Amino acid sequence: MTRVERYLAHLDRLTEAVEPQFLPIESTKLGLKGVTAITYPDLPEPGLLEAFTYGLSLADHEDWRLGSQSCASASGLRTSPGH
């Protein structure tokens, strides 16, 4: 199993296998790969959106000792293109 497959399997366990939306975000820094936002509408509760990143830990940063990903929950966000 690859690193990304293990991460997605972990998210499946956390979200009880709710189907996510994948939103690729291009890097603004030359030489760095983009990041993918993995979003779950109506999690952790109806009206909220849970989002995780994948790709931050693939970059080198002097302050990151164990890699880094990000997680956020918010209300009132839309993930469809053009919003």
C-alpha positions as a Markdown table, in Angstrom:
| # | Residue | x | y | z |
|---|---|---|---|---|
| 1 | Met | 0.0 | 0.0 | 0.0 |
| 2 | Thr | 1.4 | 3.4 | -0.9 |
| 3 | Arg | 1.7 | 6.4 | 1.4 |
| 4 | Val | -1.4 | 8.1 | -0.1 |
| 5 | Glu | -3.4 | 4.9 | 0.0 |
| 6 | Arg | -2.6 | 4.5 | 3.7 |
| 7 | Tyr | -3.6 | 8.1 | 4.4 |
| 8 | Leu | -6.9 | 7.8 | 2.5 |
| 9 | Ala | -7.6 | 4.5 | 4.3 |
| 10 | His | -7.0 | 6.4 | 7.6 |
| 11 | Leu | -9.5 | 9.1 | 6.5 |
| 12 | Asp | -12.0 | 6.4 | 5.5 |
| 13 | Arg | -11.8 | 5.1 | 9.1 |
| 14 | Leu | -12.1 | 8.6 | 10.6 |
| 15 | Thr | -15.1 | 9.6 | 8.4 |
| 16 | Glu | -16.8 | 6.2 | 8.5 |
| 17 | Ala | -16.2 | 5.8 | 4.7 |
| 18 | Val | -18.1 | 8.9 | 3.6 |
| 19 | Glu | -17.2 | 9.7 | 0.0 |
| 20 | Pro | -14.9 | 12.7 | -0.2 |
| 21 | Gln | -14.4 | 15.4 | -2.8 |
| 22 | Phe | -10.9 | 16.0 | -4.1 |
| 23 | Leu | -9.9 | 19.5 | -4.9 |
| 24 | Pro | -6.4 | 19.9 | -6.4 |
| 25 | Ile | -4.6 | 23.1 | -5.6 |
| 26 | Glu | -1.6 | 24.1 | -7.7 |
| 27 | Ser | 1.5 | 25.3 | -6.0 |
| 28 | Thr | 2.5 | 28.9 | -6.1 |
| 29 | Lys | 6.1 | 28.1 | -5.4 |
| 30 | Leu | 8.4 | 27.0 | -8.2 |
| 31 | Gly | 9.7 | 23.5 | -7.7 |
| 32 | Leu | 7.0 | 22.5 | -5.1 |
| 33 | Lys | 4.2 | 20.1 | -6.0 |
| 34 | Gly | 0.6 | 21.0 | -5.5 |
| 35 | Val | -1.6 | 20.0 | -2.6 |
| 36 | Thr | -5.0 | 18.2 | -2.6 |
| 37 | Ala | -7.8 | 19.3 | -0.3 |
| 38 | Ile | -9.9 | 16.3 | 0.6 |
| 39 | Thr | -13.3 | 17.6 | 1.7 |
| 40 | Tyr | -16.3 | 16.0 | 3.4 |
| 41 | Pro | -19.5 | 18.0 | 3.3 |
| 42 | Asp | -21.8 | 17.7 | 6.4 |
| 43 | Leu | -19.0 | 16.4 | 8.6 |
| 44 | Pro | -18.4 | 16.4 | 11.5 |
| 45 | Glu | -22.1 | 17.5 | 11.6 |
| 46 | Pro | -24.7 | 18.7 | 9.1 |
| 47 | Gly | -23.9 | 22.2 | 7.8 |
| 48 | Leu | -20.2 | 21.9 | 8.3 |
| 49 | Leu | -17.4 | 20.9 | 6.0 |
| 50 | Glu | -14.4 | 18.9 | 7.2 |
| 51 | Ala | -11.2 | 19.3 | 5.0 |
| 52 | Phe | -7.9 | 17.5 | 5.1 |
| 53 | Thr | -4.8 | 18.2 | 3.0 |
| 54 | Tyr | -2.5 | 15.8 | 1.2 |
| 55 | Gly | 0.8 | 17.0 | -0.2 |
| 56 | Leu | 2.2 | 19.4 | 2.5 |
| 57 | Ser | 4.3 | 16.6 | 4.0 |
| 58 | Leu | 5.9 | 16.0 | 0.7 |
| 59 | Ala | 7.7 | 19.4 | 0.8 |
| 60 | Asp | 10.8 | 20.1 | 2.8 |
| 61 | His | 10.6 | 22.8 | 5.5 |
| 62 | Glu | 13.2 | 23.4 | 8.2 |
| 63 | Asp | 10.5 | 23.7 | 10.9 |
| 64 | Trp | 8.7 | 20.5 | 10.1 |
| 65 | Arg | 10.3 | 17.6 | 12.0 |
| 66 | Leu | 7.6 | 14.9 | 11.3 |
| 67 | Gly | 6.0 | 16.2 | 8.1 |
| 68 | Ser | 2.8 | 18.2 | 8.1 |
| 69 | Gln | -0.8 | 18.0 | 7.0 |
| 70 | Ser | -3.7 | 20.2 | 7.8 |
| 71 | Cys | -7.3 | 19.6 | 9.0 |
| 72 | Ala | -10.1 | 22.2 | 9.3 |
| 73 | Ser | -13.8 | 22.3 | 9.9 |
| 74 | Ala | -15.9 | 25.3 | 8.8 |
| 75 | Ser | -19.4 | 26.3 | 8.1 |
| 76 | Gly | -20.8 | 28.1 | 5.1 |
| 77 | Leu | -18.2 | 26.9 | 2.6 |
| 78 | Arg | -18.8 | 25.7 | -0.9 |
| 79 | Thr | -16.5 | 23.4 | -2.7 |
| 80 | Ser | -18.0 | 23.4 | -6.2 |
| 81 | Pro | -16.0 | 25.0 | -9.0 |
| 82 | Gly | -16.6 | 28.7 | -9.4 |
| 83 | His | -17.7 | 29.4 | -5.8 |
